[in-house]
XYZ file of C-alpha atoms in Angstrom:
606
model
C -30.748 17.789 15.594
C -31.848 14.279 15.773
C -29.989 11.978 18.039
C -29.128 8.330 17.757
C -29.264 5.792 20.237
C -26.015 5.687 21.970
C -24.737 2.219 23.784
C -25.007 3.159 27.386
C -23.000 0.749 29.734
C -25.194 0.624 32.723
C -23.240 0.322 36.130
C -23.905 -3.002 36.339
C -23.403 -4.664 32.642
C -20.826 -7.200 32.132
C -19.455 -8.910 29.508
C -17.763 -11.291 27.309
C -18.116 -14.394 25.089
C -20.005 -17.790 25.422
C -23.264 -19.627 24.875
C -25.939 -19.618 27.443
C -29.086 -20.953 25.487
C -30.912 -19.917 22.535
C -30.128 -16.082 22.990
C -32.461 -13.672 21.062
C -31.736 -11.300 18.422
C -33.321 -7.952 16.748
C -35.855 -8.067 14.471
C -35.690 -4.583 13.202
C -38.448 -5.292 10.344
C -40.907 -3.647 12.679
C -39.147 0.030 11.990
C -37.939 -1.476 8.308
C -37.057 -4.423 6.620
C -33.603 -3.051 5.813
C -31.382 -0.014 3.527
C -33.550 -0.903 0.331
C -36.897 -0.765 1.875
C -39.078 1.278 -0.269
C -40.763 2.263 3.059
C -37.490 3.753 3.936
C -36.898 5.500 0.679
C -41.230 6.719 1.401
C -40.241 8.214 4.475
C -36.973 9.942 3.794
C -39.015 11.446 0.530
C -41.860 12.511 2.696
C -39.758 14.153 5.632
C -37.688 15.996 2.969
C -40.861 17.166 1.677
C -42.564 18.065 5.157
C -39.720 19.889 6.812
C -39.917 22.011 3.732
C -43.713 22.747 4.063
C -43.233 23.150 7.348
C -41.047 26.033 7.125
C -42.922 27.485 4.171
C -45.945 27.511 5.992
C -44.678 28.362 9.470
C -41.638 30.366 9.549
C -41.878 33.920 10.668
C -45.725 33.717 11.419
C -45.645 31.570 15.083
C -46.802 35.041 16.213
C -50.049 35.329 14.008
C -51.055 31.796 14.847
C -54.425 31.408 16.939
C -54.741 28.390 19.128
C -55.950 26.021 16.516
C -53.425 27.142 14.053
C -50.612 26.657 16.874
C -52.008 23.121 17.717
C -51.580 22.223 14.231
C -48.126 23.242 13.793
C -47.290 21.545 16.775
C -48.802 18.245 15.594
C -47.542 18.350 12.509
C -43.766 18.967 14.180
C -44.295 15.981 15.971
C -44.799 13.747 13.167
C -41.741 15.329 11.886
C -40.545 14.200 14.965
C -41.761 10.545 14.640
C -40.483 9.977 10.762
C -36.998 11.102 11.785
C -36.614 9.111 14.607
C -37.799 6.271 13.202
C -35.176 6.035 10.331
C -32.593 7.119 12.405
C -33.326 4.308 14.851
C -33.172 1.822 12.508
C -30.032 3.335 11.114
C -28.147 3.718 14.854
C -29.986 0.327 15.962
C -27.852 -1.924 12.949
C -25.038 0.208 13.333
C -24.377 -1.024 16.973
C -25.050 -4.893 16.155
C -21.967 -4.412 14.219
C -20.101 -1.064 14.756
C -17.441 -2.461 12.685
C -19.393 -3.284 9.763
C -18.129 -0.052 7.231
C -21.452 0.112 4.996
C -23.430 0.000 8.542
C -21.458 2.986 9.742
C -21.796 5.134 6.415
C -25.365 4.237 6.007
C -25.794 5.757 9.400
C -24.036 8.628 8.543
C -25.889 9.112 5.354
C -28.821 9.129 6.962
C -27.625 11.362 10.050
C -26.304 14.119 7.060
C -30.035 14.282 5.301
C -32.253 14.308 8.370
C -29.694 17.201 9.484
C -29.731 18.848 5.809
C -33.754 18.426 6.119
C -34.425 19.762 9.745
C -31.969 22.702 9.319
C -35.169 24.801 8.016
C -37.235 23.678 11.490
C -34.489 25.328 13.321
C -36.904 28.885 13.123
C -39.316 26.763 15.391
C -37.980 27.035 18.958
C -36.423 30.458 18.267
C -39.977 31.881 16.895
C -41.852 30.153 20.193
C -39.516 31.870 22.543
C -39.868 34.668 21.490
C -43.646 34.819 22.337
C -45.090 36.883 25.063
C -45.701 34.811 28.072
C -48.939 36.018 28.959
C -50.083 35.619 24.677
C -48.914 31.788 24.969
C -50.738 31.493 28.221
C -54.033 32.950 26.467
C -53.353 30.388 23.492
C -52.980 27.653 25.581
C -56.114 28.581 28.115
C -58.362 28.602 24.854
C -57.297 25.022 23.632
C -57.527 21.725 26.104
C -55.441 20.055 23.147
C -52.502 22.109 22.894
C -52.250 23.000 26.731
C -51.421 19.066 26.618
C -47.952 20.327 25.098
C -47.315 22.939 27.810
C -44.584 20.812 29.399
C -42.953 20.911 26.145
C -43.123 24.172 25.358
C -41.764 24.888 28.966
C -38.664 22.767 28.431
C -38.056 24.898 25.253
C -38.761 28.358 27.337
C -36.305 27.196 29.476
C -33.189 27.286 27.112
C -35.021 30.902 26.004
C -31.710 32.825 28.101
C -28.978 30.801 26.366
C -30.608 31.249 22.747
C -28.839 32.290 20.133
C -29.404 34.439 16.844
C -31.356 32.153 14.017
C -28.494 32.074 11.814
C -26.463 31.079 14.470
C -28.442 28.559 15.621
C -28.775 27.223 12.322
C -25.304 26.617 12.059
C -25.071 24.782 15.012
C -27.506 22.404 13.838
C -25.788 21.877 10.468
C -21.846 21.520 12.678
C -23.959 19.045 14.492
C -22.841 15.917 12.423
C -19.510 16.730 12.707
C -19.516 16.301 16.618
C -21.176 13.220 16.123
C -17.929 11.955 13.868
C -16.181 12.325 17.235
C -18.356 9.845 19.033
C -18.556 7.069 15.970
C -14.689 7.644 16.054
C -14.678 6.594 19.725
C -17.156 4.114 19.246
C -15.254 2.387 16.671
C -12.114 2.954 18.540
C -13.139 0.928 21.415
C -15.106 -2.005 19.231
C -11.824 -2.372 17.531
C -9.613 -2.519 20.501
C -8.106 -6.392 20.800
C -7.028 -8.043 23.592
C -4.996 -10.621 24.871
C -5.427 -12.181 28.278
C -3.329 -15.165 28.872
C -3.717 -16.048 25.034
C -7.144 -15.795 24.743
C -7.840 -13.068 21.809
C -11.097 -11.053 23.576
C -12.930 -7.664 22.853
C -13.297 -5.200 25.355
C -16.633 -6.817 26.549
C -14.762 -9.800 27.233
C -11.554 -8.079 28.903
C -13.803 -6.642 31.577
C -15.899 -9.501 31.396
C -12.723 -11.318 33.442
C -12.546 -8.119 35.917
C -15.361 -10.955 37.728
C -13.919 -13.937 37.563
C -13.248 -15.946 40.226
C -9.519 -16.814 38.879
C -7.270 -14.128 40.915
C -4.759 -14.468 38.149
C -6.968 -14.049 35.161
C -8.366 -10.570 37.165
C -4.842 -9.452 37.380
C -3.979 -10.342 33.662
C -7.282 -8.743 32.308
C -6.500 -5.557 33.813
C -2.782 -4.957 33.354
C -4.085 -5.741 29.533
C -6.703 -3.093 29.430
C -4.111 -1.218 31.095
C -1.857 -1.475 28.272
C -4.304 -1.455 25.388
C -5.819 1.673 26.968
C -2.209 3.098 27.884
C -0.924 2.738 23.628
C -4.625 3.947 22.692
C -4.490 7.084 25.381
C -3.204 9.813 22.954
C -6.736 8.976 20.741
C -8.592 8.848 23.512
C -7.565 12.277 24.911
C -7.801 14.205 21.526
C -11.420 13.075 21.600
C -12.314 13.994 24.975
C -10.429 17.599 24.348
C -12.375 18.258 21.501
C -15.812 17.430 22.877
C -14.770 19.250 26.184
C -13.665 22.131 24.094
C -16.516 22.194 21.384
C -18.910 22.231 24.301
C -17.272 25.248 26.164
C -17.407 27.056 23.311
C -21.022 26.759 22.660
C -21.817 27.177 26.279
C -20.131 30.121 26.493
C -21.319 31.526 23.512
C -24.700 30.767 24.965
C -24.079 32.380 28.298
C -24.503 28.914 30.114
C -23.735 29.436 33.729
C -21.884 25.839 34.443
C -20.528 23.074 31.997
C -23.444 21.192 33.761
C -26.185 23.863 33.032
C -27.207 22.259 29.495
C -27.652 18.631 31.431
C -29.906 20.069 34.224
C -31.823 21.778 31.723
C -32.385 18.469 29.764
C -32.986 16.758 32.966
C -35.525 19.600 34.274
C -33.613 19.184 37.666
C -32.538 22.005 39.856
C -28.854 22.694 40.194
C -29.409 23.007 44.075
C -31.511 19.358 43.695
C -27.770 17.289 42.161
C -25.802 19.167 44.272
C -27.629 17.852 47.274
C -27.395 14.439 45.841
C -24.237 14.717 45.118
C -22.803 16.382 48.337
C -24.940 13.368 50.531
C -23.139 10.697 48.345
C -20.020 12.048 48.700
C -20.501 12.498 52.469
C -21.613 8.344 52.489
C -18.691 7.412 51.053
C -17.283 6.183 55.169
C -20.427 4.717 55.607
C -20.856 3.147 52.356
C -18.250 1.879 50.217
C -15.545 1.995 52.405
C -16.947 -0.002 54.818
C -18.305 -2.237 52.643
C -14.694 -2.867 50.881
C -13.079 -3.621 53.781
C -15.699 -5.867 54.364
C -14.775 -7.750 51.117
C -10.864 -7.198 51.768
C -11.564 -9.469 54.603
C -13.642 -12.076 52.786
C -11.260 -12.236 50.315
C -8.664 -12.921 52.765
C -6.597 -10.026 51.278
C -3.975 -6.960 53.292
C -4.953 -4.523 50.579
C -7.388 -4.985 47.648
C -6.032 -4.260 44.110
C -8.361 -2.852 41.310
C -9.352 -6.211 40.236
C -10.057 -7.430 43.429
C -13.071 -4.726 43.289
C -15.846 -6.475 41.267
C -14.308 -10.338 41.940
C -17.024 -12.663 43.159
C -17.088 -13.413 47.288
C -15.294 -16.832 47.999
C -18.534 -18.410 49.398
C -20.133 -17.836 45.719
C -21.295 -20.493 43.938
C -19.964 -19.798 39.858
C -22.828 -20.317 38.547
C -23.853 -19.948 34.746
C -27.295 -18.784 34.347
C -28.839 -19.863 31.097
C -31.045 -17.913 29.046
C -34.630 -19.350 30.320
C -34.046 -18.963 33.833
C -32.674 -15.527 33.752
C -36.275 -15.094 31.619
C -38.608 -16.552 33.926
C -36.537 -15.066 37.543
C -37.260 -11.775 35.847
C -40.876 -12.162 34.450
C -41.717 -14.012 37.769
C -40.020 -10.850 39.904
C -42.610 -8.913 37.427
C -45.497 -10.431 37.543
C -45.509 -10.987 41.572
C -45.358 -7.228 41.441
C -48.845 -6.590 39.452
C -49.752 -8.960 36.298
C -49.734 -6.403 34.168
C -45.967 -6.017 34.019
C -45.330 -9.044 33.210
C -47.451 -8.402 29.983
C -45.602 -5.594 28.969
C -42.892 -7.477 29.689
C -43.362 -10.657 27.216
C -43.137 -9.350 23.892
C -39.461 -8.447 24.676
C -38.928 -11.878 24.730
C -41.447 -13.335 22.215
C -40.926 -10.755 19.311
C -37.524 -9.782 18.719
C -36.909 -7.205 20.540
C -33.767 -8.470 22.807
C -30.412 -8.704 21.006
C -28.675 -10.390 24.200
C -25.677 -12.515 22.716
C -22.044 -11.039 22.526
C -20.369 -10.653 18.884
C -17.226 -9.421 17.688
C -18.268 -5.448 16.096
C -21.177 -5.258 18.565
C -21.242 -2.515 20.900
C -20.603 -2.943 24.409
C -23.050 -2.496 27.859
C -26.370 -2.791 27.872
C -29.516 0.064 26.837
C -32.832 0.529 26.047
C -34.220 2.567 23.285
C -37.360 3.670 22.970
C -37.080 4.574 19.212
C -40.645 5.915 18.074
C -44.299 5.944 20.041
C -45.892 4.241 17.248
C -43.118 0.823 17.110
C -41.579 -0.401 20.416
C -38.415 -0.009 22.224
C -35.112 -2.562 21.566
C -33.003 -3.990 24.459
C -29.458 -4.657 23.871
C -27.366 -6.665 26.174
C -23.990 -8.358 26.344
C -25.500 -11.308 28.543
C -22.899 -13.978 29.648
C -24.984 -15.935 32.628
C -23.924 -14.189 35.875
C -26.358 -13.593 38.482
C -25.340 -9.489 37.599
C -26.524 -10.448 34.101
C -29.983 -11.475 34.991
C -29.935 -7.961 36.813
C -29.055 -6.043 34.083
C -31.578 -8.039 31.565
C -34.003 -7.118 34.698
C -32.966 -2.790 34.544
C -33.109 -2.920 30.733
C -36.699 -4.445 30.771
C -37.380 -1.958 33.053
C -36.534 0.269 30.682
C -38.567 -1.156 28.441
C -41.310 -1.478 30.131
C -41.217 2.143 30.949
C -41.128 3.085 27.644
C -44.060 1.325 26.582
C -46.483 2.692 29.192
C -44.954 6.390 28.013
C -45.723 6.029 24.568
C -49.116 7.105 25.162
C -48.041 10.297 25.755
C -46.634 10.946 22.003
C -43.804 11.442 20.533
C -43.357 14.833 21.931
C -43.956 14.560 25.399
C -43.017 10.536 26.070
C -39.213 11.193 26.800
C -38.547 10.778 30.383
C -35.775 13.010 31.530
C -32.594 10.985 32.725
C -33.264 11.513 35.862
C -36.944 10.141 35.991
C -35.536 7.449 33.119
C -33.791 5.518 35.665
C -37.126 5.017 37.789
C -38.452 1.485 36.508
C -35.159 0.205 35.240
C -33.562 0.556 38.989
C -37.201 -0.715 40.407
C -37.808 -3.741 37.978
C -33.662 -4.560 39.521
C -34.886 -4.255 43.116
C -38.144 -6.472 42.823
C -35.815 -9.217 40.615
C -33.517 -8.977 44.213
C -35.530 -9.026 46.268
C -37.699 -12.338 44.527
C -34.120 -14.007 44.423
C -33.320 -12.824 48.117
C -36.690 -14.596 49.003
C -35.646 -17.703 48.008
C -31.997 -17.794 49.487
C -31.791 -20.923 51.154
C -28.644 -20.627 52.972
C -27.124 -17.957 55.309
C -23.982 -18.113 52.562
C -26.279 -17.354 49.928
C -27.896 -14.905 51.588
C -25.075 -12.643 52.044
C -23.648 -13.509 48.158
C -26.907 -11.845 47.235
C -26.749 -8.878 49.433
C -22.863 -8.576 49.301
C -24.280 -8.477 44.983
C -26.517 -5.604 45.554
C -24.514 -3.493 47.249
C -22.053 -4.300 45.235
C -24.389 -3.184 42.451
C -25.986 -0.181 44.612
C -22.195 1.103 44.907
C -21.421 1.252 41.204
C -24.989 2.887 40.488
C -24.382 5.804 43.529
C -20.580 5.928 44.498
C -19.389 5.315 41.493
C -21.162 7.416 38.921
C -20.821 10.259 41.378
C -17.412 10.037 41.410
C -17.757 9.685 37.913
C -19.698 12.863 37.798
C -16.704 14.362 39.868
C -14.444 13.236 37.391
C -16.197 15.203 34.855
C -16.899 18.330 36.671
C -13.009 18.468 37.225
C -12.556 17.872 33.587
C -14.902 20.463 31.859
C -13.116 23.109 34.484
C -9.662 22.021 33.515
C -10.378 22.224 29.644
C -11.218 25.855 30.179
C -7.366 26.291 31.378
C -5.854 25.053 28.071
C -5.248 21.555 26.541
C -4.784 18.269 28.805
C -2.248 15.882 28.072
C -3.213 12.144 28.690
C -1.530 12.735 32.183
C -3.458 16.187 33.151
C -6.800 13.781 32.146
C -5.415 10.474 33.890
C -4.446 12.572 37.273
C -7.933 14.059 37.287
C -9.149 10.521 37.095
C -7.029 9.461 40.328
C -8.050 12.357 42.232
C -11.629 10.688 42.478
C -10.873 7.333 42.724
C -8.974 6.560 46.540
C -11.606 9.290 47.552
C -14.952 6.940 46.552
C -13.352 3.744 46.790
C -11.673 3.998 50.263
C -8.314 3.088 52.240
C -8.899 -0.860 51.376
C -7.771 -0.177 48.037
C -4.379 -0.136 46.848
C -4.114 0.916 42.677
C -1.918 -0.098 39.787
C 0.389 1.121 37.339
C -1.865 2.009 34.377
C -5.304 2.595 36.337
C -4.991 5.897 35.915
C -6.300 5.570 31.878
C -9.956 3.652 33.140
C -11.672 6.722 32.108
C -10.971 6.297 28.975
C -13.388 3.195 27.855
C -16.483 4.982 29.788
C -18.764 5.886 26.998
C -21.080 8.634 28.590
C -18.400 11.184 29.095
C -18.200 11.659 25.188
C -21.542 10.675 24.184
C -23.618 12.373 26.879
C -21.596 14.723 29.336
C -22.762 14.652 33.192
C -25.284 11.953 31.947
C -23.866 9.819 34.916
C -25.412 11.609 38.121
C -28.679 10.382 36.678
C -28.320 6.952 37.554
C -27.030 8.020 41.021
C -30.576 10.150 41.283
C -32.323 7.466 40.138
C -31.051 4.259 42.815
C -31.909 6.953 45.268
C -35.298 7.882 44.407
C -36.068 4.096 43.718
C -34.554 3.261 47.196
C -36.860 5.712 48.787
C -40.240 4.764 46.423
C -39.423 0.902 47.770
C -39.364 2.192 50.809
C -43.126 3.292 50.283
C -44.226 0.266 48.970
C -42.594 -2.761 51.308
C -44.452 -0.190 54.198
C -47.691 -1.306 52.142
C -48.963 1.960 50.925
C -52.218 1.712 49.601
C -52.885 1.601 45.766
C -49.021 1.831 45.407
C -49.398 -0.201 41.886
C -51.559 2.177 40.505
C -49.539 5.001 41.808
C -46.334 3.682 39.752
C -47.932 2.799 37.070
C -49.390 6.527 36.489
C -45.780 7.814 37.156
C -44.342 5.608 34.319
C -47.366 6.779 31.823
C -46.211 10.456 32.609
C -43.111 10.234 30.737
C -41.940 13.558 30.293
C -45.373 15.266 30.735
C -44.677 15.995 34.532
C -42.312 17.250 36.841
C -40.961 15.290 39.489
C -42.219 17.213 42.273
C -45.346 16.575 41.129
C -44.614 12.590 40.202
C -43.253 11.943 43.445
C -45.905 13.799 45.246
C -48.231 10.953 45.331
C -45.733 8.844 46.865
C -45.333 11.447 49.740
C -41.852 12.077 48.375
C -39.961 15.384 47.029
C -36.127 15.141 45.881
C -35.788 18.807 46.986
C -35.799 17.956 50.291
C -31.662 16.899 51.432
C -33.267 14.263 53.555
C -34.678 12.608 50.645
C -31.723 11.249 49.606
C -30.491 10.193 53.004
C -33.460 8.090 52.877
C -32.498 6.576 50.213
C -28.671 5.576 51.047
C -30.052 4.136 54.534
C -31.215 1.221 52.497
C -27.361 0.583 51.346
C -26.198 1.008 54.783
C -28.971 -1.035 55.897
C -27.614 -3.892 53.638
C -24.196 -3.215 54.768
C -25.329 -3.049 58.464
C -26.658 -6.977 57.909
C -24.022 -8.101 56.250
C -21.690 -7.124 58.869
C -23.983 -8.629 61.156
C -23.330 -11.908 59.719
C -19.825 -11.798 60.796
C -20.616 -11.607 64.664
């Protein structure tokens, strides 16, 4: 089934409500120029059309096919590919400017129901192509240099060849498909529509946690005891929709035979099991060294006994609060760019030139930040929530990166472009670290010198510590759905059990904490998504390590890894590099940096 974009809230978005400059918006005419486009109506015809064709032609014979014949069905499924993601990225992409907006949201499901309706008859493809004889696929694809381009694909498909089901089956998971997907507008809407009042100032949710940072101790405590409550009277919703996507997913992984509730993510991710839980195990074994420390740290700054849950993310008292407009956030991240190697800061421009930022905050629009790469043959979109704090400029800096990523991909077609999440992370986290380090540069005083650091470790912590505990949090979730129902206390106490664990003794936490989970998109949209951002600050710790040592022809190096997309492993993109994520020490490697940031900062104390 064909996916929309979903709004991912990277670790380090904010937001809120406010003008910072002339902020860009989408111009979505470059996929169509709106519902009544005849180019829309073209394409829906055609795909209708092709799908159909394509399992007249197709369906049942995979076996008979030579090598030519193969490459040709393969080509002509990935431009089945492209036309569907194209409308539905248009279709999700207007959607979350205004989630609110009801002829949005049913023109999204409209067009969600007929790609579904269309692609049900493709369904034969996969099944038919695992079902091939290794050793006849590996004669097909030694005969043709074109279609052994695919292989990686048709090894990601192999892969889910022990948890496949009967056609029909299959088949009808495809069509139930949209109905899942009412579950996640449902909570999209949910949380769009949530109001809030903080000290009588009507806000969103991006505004609410937008607060969370200010430097106002009182308007921190007010925003969360209101989330607190909003969340608390919106729990019982909240709950039912995590229970049914738990419990939908159990069922189908157990009716495939999937060995974990995490199997189908490391699958996606092509990452071994043994590879997270080695990043996983040497995050959770940081967590002394890491964000305890560096919370007391803060307690102290903050001249605090205990820190409270909105103490976590307030700004240091030596911080200057200042707004960053629009045009310096742009040129601190296309200069951070372009110091790297000139030609990211191409790639980089036509973000900014041509539409394809939506950056201001509006009531409707969804929340966090993402990237999406819709189709090979357009352009990816950015959307932020951008509100001028220095942690904005770094998120508009991880979404380019994104971006940017995507771009060099393309080239790969639509088939094997797609980065796995793991891998996806890679620029977004890097483009972030040059930005820091270009603004650390210029620091001209010891005080903001450690505002900066205290920043990105801040920021390091809620990429690593956080979304593994986050990851925790789901693990512990998935198991306990297999036991029965949870109540919104069963799913809140699950929550708690990760939190003093990650966060550390400096931390003391409030009535009505307990129902945080609840906002955090990923867990319905895209369960155990969150480990990948945790894999990917580590793996770009230990790349940056590579380059600041000077390796030689590092630029070229990266920018072969980002053309890859999905075509390679990452054994075999980090190979280059003289890296391998296998190996446990890898990842110490890569949360020495954060200690190594924490180690200066506490040097700055003596």
């Amino acid at each position: 089934m064909f996916q929309l974009p979903f709004p991912v809230r990277d670790a380090n978005a904010a937001g809120g409500n406010s003008p910072f400059g002339d902020l860009p918006e989408w111009d979505l005419s470059d996929l169509y120029a709106g519902e009544d486009a005849p180019e829309l109506k073209r394409d829906l015809d055609w795909l209708e059309q092709a799908c159909a064709s394509f399992a007249a032609d197709y369906e049942g014979k995979l076996a008979d096919l030579d090598a030519a014949g193969l490459l040709d069905c393969v080509l002509r499924n990935e431009r089945i590919n492209m036309i569907a993601g194209r409308i539905m990225s248009f279709a999700g992409l207007r959607y979350y400017q205004l989630t609110t907006d009801a002829g949005r949201a049913k023109f999204m499901s409209d067009c969600q129901e007929k790609i579904t309706n269309f692609t049900t008859p493709l369904v034969f493809f996969t099944l038919e192509l695992n079902r091939l004889e290794d050793n006849h696929l590996d004669g097909l694809l030694a005969q043709n240099a074109d279609l052994a381009r695919y292989k990686p694909v048709f090894d990601r498909i192999r892969a889910m060849k022990p948890y496949q089901l009967s056609d029909e089956l299959e088949k009808f998971l495809h069509d139930l498909g949209v109905v899942g997907d009412a579950w996640e507008r449902m909570f999209d809407e949910t949380i769009a529509g949530l109001e809030f009042n903080v000290l009588g100032e009507p806000l969103n949710i991006e505004g609410t946690l937008n607060l969370l940072t200010d430097p106002d101790r009182e308007k921190r405590e007010a925003a969360s005891h209101e989330l607190a409550d909003v969340l608390g009277a919106n729990v019982k919703t909240f709950a039912r929709v995590h229970n049914t996507q738990t419990k939908e997913k159990e069922i189908i992984d157990r009716w495939r035979g999937m060995e974990t509730p995490q199997t189908g993510r490391h699958l996606s991710n092509q990452v071994e099991p043994e590879v997270v839980e080695a990043l996983r195990n040497a995050v959770v074994q940081a967590y002394p060294k890491l964000s305890h420390r560096y919370y007391e740290l803060k307690r102290k700054w903050l001249g605090l006994d205990v820190m409270q849950v909105w103490d976590r993310n307030a700004p240091l008292p030596m911080e200057d609060p200042r707004v960053v407009d629009w045009d310096t956030a742009q040129k601190t991240v296309m200069d951070a760019y372009t110091a790297f190697d000139p030609r990211m800061g191409e790639l980089a421009e036509p973000f900014f030139t041509k539409g394809w930022i939506d950056a201001a905050v509006k009531p409707g629009k969804a929340p966090g930040a993402f990237a999406h790469p819709t189709v090979t043959d357009v352009h990816p979109y950015v959307m932020l929530n951008y509100l001028g704090k220095p942690r904005d400029v770094m998120t508009l800096a991880h979404e380019l990166g994104h971006g940017v990523h995507q771009v060099l991909a393309a080239g790969q077609g639509e088939m094997l472009s797609s980065t796995p999440l793991t891998l996806a992370e890679t620029a977004s986290v890097f483009g972030e670290m040059l930005t820091f380090r270009k603004m650390l540069d210029g620091a001209k005083t010891k005080d903001e010198r450690r505002v900066l650091l205290a920043g990105k470790v801040e920021d390091m912590i809620n990429t690593v510590v956080r979304q593994i505990a986050f990851y925790d949090f789901e693990c512990k979730l998935h198991e306990a759905r297999r036991g029965g129902e949870l109540t919104p206390d069963d799913i809140n106490a699950l929550w708690m059990s990760v939190q003093a664990e990650s966060l550390g003794p400096a931390f003391e936490f409030m009535d009505g904490y307990e129902t945080f989970w609840s906002y955090i998109p990923h867990f319905v949209h895209s369960p155990f998504y969150v480990y990948a951002y945790a894999f990917g600050d580590g793996l770009v710790n230990a790349l940056y390590a590579v380059y600041a040592e000077g390796e030689a022809g590092f630029e070229e190096k990266y920018f072969d890894m980002l053309k890859a997309g999905g075509s390679k492993h990452h054994k075999e993109l980090l190979a280059p590099f003289g890296l391998d994520a296998s190996d446990p020490a890898f990842w110490d490697k890569g949360l020495s940096m954060i200690s190594g940031f924490i180690d200066e900062l506490e040097a700055m104390e003596e």
